[in-house]
Coordinates of C-alpha atoms and ligand atoms in Angstrom, one line a residue:
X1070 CA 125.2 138.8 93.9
X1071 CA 122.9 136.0 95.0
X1072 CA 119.0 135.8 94.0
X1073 CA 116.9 136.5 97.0
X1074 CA 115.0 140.1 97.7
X1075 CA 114.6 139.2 101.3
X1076 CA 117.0 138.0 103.9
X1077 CA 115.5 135.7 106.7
X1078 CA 116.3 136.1 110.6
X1079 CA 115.4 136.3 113.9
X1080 CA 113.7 139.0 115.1
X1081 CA 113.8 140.3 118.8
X1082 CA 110.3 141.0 120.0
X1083 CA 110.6 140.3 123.7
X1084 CA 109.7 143.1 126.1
X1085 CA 107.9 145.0 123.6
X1086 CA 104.6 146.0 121.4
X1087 CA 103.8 144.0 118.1
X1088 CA 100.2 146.6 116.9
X1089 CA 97.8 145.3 114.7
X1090 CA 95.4 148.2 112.7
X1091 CA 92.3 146.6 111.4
X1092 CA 89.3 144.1 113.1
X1093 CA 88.7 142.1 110.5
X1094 CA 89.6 138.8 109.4
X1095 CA 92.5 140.0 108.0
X1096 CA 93.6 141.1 111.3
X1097 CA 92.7 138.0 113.1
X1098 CA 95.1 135.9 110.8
X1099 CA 97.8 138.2 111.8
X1100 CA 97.4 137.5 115.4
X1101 CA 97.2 133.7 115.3
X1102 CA 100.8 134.5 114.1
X1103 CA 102.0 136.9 116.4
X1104 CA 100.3 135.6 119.5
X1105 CA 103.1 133.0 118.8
X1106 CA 105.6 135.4 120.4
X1107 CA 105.9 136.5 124.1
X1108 CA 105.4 140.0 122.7
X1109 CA 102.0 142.5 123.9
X1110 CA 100.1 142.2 120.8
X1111 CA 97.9 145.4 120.3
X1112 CA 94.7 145.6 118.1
X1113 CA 93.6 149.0 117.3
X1114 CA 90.7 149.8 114.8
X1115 CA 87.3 151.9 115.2
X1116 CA 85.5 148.2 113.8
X1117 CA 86.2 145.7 115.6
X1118 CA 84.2 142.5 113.8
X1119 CA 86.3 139.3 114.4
X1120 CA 86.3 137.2 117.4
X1121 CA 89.3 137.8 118.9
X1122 CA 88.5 136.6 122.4
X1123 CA 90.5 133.2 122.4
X1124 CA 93.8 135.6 122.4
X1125 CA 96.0 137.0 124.6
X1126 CA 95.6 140.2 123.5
X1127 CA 95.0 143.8 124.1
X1128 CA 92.2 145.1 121.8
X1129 CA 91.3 149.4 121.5
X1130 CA 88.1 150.0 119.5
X1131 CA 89.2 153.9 118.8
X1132 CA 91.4 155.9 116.5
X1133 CA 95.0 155.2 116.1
X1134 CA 97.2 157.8 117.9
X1135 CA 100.8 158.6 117.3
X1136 CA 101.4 157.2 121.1
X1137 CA 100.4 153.9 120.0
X1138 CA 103.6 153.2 118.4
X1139 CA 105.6 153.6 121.6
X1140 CA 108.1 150.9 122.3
X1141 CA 106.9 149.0 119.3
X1142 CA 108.6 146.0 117.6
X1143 CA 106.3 145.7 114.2
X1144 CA 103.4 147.0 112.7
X1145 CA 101.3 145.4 110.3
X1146 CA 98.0 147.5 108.6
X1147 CA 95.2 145.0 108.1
X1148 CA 92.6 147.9 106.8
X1149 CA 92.1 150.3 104.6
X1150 CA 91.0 153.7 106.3
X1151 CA 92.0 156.7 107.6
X1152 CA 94.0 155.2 110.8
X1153 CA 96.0 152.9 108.6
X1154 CA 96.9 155.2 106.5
X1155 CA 98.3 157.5 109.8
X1156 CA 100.1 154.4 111.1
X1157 CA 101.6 153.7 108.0
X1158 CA 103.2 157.1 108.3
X1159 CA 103.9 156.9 111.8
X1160 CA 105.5 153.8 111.2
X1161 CA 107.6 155.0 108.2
X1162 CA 108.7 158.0 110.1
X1163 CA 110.2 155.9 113.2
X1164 CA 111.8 153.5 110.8
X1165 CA 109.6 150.7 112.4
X1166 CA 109.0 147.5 109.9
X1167 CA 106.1 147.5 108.5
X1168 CA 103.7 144.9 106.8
X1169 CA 100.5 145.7 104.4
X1170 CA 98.6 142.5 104.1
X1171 CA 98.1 142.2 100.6
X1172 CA 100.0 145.0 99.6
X1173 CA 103.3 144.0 99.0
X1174 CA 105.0 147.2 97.7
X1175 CA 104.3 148.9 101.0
X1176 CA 106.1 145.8 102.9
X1177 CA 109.2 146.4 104.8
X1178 CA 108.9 142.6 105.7
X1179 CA 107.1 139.8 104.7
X1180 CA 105.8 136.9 107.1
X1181 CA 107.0 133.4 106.2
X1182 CA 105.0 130.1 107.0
X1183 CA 106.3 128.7 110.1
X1184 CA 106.7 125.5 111.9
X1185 CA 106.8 126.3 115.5
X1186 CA 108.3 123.8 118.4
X1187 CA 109.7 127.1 120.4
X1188 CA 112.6 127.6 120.9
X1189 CA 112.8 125.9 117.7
X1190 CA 111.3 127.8 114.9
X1191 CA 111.5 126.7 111.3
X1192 CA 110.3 129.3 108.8
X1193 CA 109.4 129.1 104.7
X1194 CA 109.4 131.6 102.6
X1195 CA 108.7 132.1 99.0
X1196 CA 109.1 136.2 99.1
X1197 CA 105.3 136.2 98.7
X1198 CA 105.9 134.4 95.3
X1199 CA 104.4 131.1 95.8
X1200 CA 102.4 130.4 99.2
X1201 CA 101.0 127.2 98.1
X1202 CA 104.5 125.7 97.7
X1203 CA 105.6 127.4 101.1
X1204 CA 102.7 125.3 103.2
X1205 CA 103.3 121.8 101.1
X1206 CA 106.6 122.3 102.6
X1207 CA 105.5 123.0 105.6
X1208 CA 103.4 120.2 105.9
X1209 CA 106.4 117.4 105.0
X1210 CA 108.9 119.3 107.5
X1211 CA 105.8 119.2 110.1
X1212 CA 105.6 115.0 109.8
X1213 CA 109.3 115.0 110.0
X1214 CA 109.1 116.7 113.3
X1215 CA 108.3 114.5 117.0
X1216 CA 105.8 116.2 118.4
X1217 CA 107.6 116.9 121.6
X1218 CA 110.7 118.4 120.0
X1219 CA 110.6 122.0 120.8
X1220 CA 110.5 121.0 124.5
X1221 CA 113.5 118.7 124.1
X1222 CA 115.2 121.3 122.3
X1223 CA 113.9 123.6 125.7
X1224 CA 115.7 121.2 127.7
X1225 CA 118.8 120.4 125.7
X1226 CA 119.5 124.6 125.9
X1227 CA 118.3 124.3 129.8
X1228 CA 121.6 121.8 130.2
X1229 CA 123.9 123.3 127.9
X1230 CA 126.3 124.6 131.1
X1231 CA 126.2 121.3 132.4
X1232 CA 127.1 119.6 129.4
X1233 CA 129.8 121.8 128.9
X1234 CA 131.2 121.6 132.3
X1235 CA 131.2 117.9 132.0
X1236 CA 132.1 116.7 128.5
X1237 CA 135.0 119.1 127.3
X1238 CA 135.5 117.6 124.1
X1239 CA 133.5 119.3 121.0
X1240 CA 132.8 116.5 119.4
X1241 CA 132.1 114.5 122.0
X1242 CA 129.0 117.1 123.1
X1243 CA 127.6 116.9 120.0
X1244 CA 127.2 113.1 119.9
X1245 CA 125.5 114.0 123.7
X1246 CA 123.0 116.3 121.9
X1247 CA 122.6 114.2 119.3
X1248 CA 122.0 111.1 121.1
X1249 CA 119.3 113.7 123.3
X1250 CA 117.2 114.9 120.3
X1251 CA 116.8 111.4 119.1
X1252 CA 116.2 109.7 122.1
X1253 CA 112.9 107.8 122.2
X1254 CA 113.3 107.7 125.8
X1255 CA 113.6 111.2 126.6
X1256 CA 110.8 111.4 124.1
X1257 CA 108.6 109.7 125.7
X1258 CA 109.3 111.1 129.3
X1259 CA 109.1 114.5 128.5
X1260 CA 105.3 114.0 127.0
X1261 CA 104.4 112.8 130.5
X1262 CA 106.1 115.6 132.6
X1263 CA 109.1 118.3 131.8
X1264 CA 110.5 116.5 134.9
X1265 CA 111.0 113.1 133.7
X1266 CA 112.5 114.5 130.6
X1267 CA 114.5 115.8 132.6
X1268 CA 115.5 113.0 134.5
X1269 CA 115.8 110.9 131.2
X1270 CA 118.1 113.6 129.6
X1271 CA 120.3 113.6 132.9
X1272 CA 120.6 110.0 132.7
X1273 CA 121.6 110.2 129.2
X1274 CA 124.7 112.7 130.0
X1275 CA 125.3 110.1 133.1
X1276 CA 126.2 107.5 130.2
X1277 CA 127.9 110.2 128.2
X1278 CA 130.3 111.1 130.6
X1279 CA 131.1 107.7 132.2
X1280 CA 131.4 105.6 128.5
X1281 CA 132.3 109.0 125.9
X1282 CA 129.5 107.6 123.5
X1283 CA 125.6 107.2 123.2
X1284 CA 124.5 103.3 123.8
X1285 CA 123.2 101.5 121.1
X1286 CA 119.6 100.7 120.5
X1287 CA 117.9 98.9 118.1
X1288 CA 114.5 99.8 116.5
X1289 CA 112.4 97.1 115.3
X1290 CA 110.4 98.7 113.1
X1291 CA 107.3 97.4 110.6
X1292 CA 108.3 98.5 106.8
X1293 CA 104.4 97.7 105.8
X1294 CA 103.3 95.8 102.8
X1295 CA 106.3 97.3 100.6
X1296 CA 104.6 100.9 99.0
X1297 CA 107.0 103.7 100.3
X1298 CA 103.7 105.8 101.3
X1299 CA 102.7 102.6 103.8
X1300 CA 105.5 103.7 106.0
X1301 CA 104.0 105.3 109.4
X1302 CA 105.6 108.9 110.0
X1303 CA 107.8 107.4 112.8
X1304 CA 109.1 104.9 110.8
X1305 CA 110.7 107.1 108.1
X1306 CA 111.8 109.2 111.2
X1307 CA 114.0 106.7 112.6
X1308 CA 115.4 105.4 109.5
X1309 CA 116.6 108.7 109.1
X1310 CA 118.2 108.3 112.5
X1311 CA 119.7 105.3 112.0
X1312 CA 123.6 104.4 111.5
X1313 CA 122.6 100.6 110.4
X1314 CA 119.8 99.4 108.6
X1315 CA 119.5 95.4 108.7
X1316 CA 116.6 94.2 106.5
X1317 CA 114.7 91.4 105.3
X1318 CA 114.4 90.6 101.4
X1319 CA 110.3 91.2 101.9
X1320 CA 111.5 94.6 102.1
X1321 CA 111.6 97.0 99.0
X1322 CA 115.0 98.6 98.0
X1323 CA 113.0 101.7 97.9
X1324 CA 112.1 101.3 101.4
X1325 CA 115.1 100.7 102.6
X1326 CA 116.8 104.1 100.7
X1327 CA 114.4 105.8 102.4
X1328 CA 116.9 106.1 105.5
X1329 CA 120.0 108.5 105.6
X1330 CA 122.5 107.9 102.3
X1331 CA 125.6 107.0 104.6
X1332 CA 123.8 104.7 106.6
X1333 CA 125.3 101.2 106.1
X1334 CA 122.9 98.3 105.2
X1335 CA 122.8 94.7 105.6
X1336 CA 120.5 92.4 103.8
X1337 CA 120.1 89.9 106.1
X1338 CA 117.1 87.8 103.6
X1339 CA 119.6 87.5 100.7
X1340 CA 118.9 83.8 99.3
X1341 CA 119.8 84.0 95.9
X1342 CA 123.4 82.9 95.2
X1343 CA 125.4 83.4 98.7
X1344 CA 124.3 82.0 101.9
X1345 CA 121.2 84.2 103.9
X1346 CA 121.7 84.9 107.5
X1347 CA 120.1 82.6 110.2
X1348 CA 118.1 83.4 112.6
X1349 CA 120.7 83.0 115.2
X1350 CA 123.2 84.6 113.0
X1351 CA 120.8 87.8 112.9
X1352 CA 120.5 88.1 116.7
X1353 CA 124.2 88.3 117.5
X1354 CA 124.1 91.1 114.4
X1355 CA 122.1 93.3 115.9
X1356 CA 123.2 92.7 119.6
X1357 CA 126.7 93.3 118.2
X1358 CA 126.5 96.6 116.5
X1359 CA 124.6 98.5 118.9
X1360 CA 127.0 97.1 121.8
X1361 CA 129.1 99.0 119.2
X1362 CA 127.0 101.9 119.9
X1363 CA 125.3 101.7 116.6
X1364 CA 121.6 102.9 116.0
X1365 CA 120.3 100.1 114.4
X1366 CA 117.1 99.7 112.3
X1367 CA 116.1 96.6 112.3
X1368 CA 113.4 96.4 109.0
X1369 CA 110.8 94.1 108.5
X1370 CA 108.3 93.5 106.2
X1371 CA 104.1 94.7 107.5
X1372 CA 104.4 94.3 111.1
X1373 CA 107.3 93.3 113.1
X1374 CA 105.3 91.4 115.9
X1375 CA 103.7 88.8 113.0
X1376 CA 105.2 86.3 111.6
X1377 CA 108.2 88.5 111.6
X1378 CA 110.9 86.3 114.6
X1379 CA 110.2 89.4 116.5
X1380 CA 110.3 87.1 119.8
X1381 CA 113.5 85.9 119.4
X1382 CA 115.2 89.4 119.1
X1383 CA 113.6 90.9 121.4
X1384 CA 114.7 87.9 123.6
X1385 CA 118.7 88.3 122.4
X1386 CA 118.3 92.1 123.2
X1387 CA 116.6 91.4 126.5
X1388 CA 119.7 89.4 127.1
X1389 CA 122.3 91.5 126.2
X1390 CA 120.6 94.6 127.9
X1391 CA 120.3 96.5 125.2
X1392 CA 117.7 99.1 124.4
X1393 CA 114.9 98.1 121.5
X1394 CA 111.4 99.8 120.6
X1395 CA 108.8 98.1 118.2
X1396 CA 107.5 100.3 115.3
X1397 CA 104.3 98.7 114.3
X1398 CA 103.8 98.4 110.6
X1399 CA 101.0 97.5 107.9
X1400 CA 100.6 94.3 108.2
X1401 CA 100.1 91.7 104.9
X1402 CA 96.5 91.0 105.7
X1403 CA 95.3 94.5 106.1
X1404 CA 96.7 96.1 102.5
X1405 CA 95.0 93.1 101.3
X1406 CA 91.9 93.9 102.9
X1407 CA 92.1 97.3 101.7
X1408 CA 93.1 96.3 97.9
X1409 CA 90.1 93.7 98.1
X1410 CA 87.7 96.4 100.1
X1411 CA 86.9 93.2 102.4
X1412 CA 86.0 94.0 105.8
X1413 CA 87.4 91.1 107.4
X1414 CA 85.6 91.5 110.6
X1415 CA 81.4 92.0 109.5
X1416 CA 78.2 92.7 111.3
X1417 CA 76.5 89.1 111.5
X1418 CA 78.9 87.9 109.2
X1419 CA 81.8 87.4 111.0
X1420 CA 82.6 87.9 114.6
X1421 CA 86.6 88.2 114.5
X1422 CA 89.6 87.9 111.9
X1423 CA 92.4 85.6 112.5
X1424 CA 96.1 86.0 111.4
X1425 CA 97.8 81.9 110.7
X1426 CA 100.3 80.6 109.5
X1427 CA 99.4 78.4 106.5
X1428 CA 102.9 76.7 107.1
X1429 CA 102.2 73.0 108.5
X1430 CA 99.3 72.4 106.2
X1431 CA 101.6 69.4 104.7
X1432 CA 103.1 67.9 107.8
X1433 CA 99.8 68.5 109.5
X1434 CA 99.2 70.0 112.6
X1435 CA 95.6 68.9 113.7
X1436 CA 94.6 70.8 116.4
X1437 CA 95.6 74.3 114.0
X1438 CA 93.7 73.3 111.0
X1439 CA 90.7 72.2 113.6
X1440 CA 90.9 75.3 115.5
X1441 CA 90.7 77.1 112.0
X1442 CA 87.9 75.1 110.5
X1443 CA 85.4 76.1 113.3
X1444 CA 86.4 79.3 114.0
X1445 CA 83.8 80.6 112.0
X1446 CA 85.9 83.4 111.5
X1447 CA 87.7 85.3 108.6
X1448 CA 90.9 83.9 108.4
X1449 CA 94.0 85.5 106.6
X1450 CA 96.5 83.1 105.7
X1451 CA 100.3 83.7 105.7
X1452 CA 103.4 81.7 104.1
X1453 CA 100.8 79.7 102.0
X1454 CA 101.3 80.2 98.4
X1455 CA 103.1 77.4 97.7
X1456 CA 101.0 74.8 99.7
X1457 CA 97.5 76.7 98.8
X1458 CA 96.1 73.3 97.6
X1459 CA 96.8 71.2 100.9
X1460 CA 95.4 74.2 102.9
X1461 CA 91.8 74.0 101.4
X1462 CA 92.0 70.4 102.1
X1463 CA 93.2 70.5 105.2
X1464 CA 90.5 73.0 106.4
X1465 CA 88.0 71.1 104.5
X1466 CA 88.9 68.0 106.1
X1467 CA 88.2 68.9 109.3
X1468 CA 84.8 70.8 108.5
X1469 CA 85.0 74.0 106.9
X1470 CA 82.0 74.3 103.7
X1471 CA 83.4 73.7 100.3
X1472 CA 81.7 76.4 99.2
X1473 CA 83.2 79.0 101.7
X1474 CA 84.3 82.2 99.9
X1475 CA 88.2 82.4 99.5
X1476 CA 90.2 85.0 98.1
X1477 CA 94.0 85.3 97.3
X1478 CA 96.0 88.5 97.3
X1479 CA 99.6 88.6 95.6
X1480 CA 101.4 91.4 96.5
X1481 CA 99.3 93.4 98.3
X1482 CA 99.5 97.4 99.1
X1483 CA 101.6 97.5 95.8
X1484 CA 101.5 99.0 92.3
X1485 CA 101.9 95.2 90.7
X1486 CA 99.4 93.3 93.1
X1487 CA 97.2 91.2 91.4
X1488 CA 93.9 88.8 92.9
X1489 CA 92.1 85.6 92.8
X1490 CA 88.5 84.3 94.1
X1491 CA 86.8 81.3 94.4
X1492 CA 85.3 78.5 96.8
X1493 CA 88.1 76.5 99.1
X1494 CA 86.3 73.5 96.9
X1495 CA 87.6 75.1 94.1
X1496 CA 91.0 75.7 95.9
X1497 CA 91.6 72.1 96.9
X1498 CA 90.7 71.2 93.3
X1499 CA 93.3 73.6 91.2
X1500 CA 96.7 73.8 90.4
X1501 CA 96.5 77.9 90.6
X1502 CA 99.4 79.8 88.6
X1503 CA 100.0 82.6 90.5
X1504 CA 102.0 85.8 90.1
X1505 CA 105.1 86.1 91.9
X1506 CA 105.5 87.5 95.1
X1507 CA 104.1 87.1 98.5
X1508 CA 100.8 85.8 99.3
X1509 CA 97.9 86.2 101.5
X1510 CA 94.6 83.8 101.6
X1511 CA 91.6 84.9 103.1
X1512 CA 88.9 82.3 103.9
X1513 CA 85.7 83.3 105.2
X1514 CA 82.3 84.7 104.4
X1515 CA 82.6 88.4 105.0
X1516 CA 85.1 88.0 101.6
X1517 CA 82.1 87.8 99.8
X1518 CA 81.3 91.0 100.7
X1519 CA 84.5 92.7 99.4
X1520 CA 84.9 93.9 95.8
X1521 CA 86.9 90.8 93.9
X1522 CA 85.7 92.3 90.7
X1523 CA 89.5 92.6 88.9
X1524 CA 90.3 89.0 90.5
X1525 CA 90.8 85.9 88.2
X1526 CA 88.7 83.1 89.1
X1527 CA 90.0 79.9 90.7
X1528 CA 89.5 77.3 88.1
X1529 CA 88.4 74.1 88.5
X1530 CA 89.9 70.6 87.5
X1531 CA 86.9 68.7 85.8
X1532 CA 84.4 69.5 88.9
X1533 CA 82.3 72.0 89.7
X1534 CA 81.5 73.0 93.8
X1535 CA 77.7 73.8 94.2
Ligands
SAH808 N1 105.6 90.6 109.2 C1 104.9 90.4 107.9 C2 104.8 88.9 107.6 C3 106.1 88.2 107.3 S1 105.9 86.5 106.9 C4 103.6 91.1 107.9 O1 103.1 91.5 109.0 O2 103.0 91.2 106.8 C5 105.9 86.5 105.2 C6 104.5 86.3 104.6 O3 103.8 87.5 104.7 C7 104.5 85.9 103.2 O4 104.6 84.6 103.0 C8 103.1 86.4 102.8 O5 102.1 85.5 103.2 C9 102.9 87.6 103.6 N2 103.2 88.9 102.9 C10 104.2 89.7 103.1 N3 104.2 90.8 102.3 C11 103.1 90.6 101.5 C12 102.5 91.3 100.4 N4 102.9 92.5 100.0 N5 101.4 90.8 99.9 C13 100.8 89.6 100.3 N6 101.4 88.9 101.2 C14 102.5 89.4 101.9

């Protein structure tokens, strides 16, 4: 004997009644339910008080009669009087289901919380026990879900004769339906027009039939800062998807086992010990294993178009022909703004916010550091930890204030980041000991305006910036 009181299923409703008795708010929650259906909902009551005119529905201000439960698929009693209490009878008598809000020993059935992408209906239950629980649920299954699912599940069951006429092999159709719920192409025709998902889910089987397998595609997707809960929504969808995940060593373990368990992964950043990957190396990677049909998630740290080589895989994919989509991500400089509550762009403060490279401060490329100096701008510096120093100088040499506001954030948008403020005078002065991790370095005014309060101060060597 198992543990639940209830048993969950799918209840016929088509072609007939569902009646509501009662015209209050009660009533009105029942209906934004059962208006889901493509059932007649009925509202009978003798006080009619909510608003129930954004419904499709068929409201009687009278007494209940006995004929109202004709054809009738459910019944739920949202009132206390002397209708409900005939209706409950009436019900009872005609073995029709019937639901008491509030009242659960007069339930024949209970309503669970639902997640609706029709035809595909997910519904939580906690037998009435726990409804809080039942809608946190909810609400994590709801940011699994595309939004256009339900009408790419409309269309996979619109196909399924053609599918089945074409690929005979079981298995072989399910990698075809597969490969059509997850498609980010069929996705994104289908929110345009149910004809060009159409056309996208056609092509799809075209591919199907003619090769036996889905094509490969790599996603190129932003991991953000390194917090788990900077993922977006899409990117913990596709790294569910994924059959590979290739990622950089920026990028958290606990990132990275986000994605499926039997997903294989490839640390392409590994430094330590055995050899890392070149860049060259990594492009013939991912080109190879989603010409082996491979979904491939290709992970990299904040966002994948800076600083990340995004160009050059993109290029090797272009190449081959194979399908890619960017996933943007958090980039560096924006946790670090929000850590640091700096607004890095500021009403008559600064005009614009400028993501560099910090890399070339010691072989020194002019023209950047020039461009940099009088940009008047905030600027948030990447790769420059190492080389902070030469970087103040640099900009200083070629005309940005000594005493402009700088601020450093080591690892940013995570639980061990940690911060330090000062002047780029003060900068170009010090031999800062830093935290490990990554780095950013903002330079600009508007940092003055952020909230440096837990950051260490940049000390000075014997000399003190006015
Ligand atoms: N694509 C990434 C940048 C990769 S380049 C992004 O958009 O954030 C690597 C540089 O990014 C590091 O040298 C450092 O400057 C910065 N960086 C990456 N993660 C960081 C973090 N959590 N905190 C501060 N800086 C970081």
């Amino acid at each position: 004997m198992g543990d639940l009181n209830t048993f969950p299923l799918s209840y016929k409703v088509q072609g007939q009644r569902i009646v509501i008795i009662g015209g209050g708010e009660e009533a009105l929650n029942k209906v934004r339910l059962v208006t889901k259906t493509t059932a007649t909902v009925v509202i009978i009551s003798q006080r009619i008080e909510a608003d129930f005119s954004g419904f499709a529905v068929e409201v009687l201000e009278r007494a209940f009669r006995a004929s109202d439960l004709d054809n009738v698929a459910l019944v739920f009693v949202a009132e206390e009087s002397g209708d409900a209490d005939a209706a409950k009878s009436t019900a009872r008598a005609r073995n029709i289901p019937l639901n008491v809000v509030d009242v659960p020993a007069e339930c024949d059935f209970y309503t669970p919380s639902i997640i609706e992408r029709a035809p595909l209906t997910i519904a939580i239950s906690s037998e009435g026990a726990a409804p809080v629980l039942a809608r946190l649920v909810r609400a994590r299954i709801e940011a699994m879900l595309p939004p256009g699912f339900g009408k790419i599940a409309k269309l996979a069951g619109g196909l399924r004769q053609r599918v089945e006429s074409l690929i005979h092999d079981g298995a072989a159709r399910r990698r075809y339906y597969e490969a059509l719920v997850t498609s980010r192409q069929v996705e994104a025709a289908i929110g345009t027009s149910p004809v060009a998902g159409l056309y996208q889910a056609e092509a799809l089987l075209d591919q199907h039939v003619r090769s036996g397998a889905a094509p490969g595609v790599v996603w190129l997707i932003g991991a953000g800062p390194g917090a788990e809960d900077l993922l977006t929504l899409r990117a913990q969808r596709l790294l569910q998807e994924a059959d590979v995940i290739v990622h950089d060593q920026l990028v958290p373990s606990a990132v990275v086992q986000m994605g499926r368990r039997d997903a294989e992964q490839i640390d392409v950043g590994k430094a330590k010990g055995h050899h890392s990957f070149s860049q060259a190396q990594i492009n013939t990677l991912i080109v190879r294993l989603a010409l082996e049909g491979k979904r491939v998630a290709r992970l990299k740290s904040g966002d994948p178009m800076i600083f990340g080589r995004a160009g050059e895989e993109i290029a090797a994919l272009r190449l081959a022909g194979i399908d890619y989509q960017i996933v943007p991500g958090v980039s560096a400089a924006l946790a670090a703004a929000a850590d640091t509550a700096t607004p890095v762009t500021l009403r008559k403060v600064s005009s614009g916010f400028v993501m560099a490279t910090a890399h070339g401060a010691e072989d020194g490329d002019l023209a950047h550091w020039a461009a940099l100096a009088q940009s008047g701008l905030t600027l948030a510096l990447y790769m420059g930890k190492s080389i902070a120093p030469s970087v103040a100088v640099r900009l200083i040499g070629q005309g940005a204030a000594v005493g402009l506001p700088v601020g450093i954030v080591i690892n940013a948008g995570r639980a061990d980041k940690s911060m330090h403020r000062g002047t780029l005078g003060q900068l170009a002065a010090d031999t800062l000991k830093m935290a490990e991790g990554p780095a950013i370095i903002f330079v600009g005014e508007a940092v003055a305006a952020g909230d440096w309060a837990d950051a260490a101060e940049i000390a000075t060597l014997g000399f003190k910036v006015a």
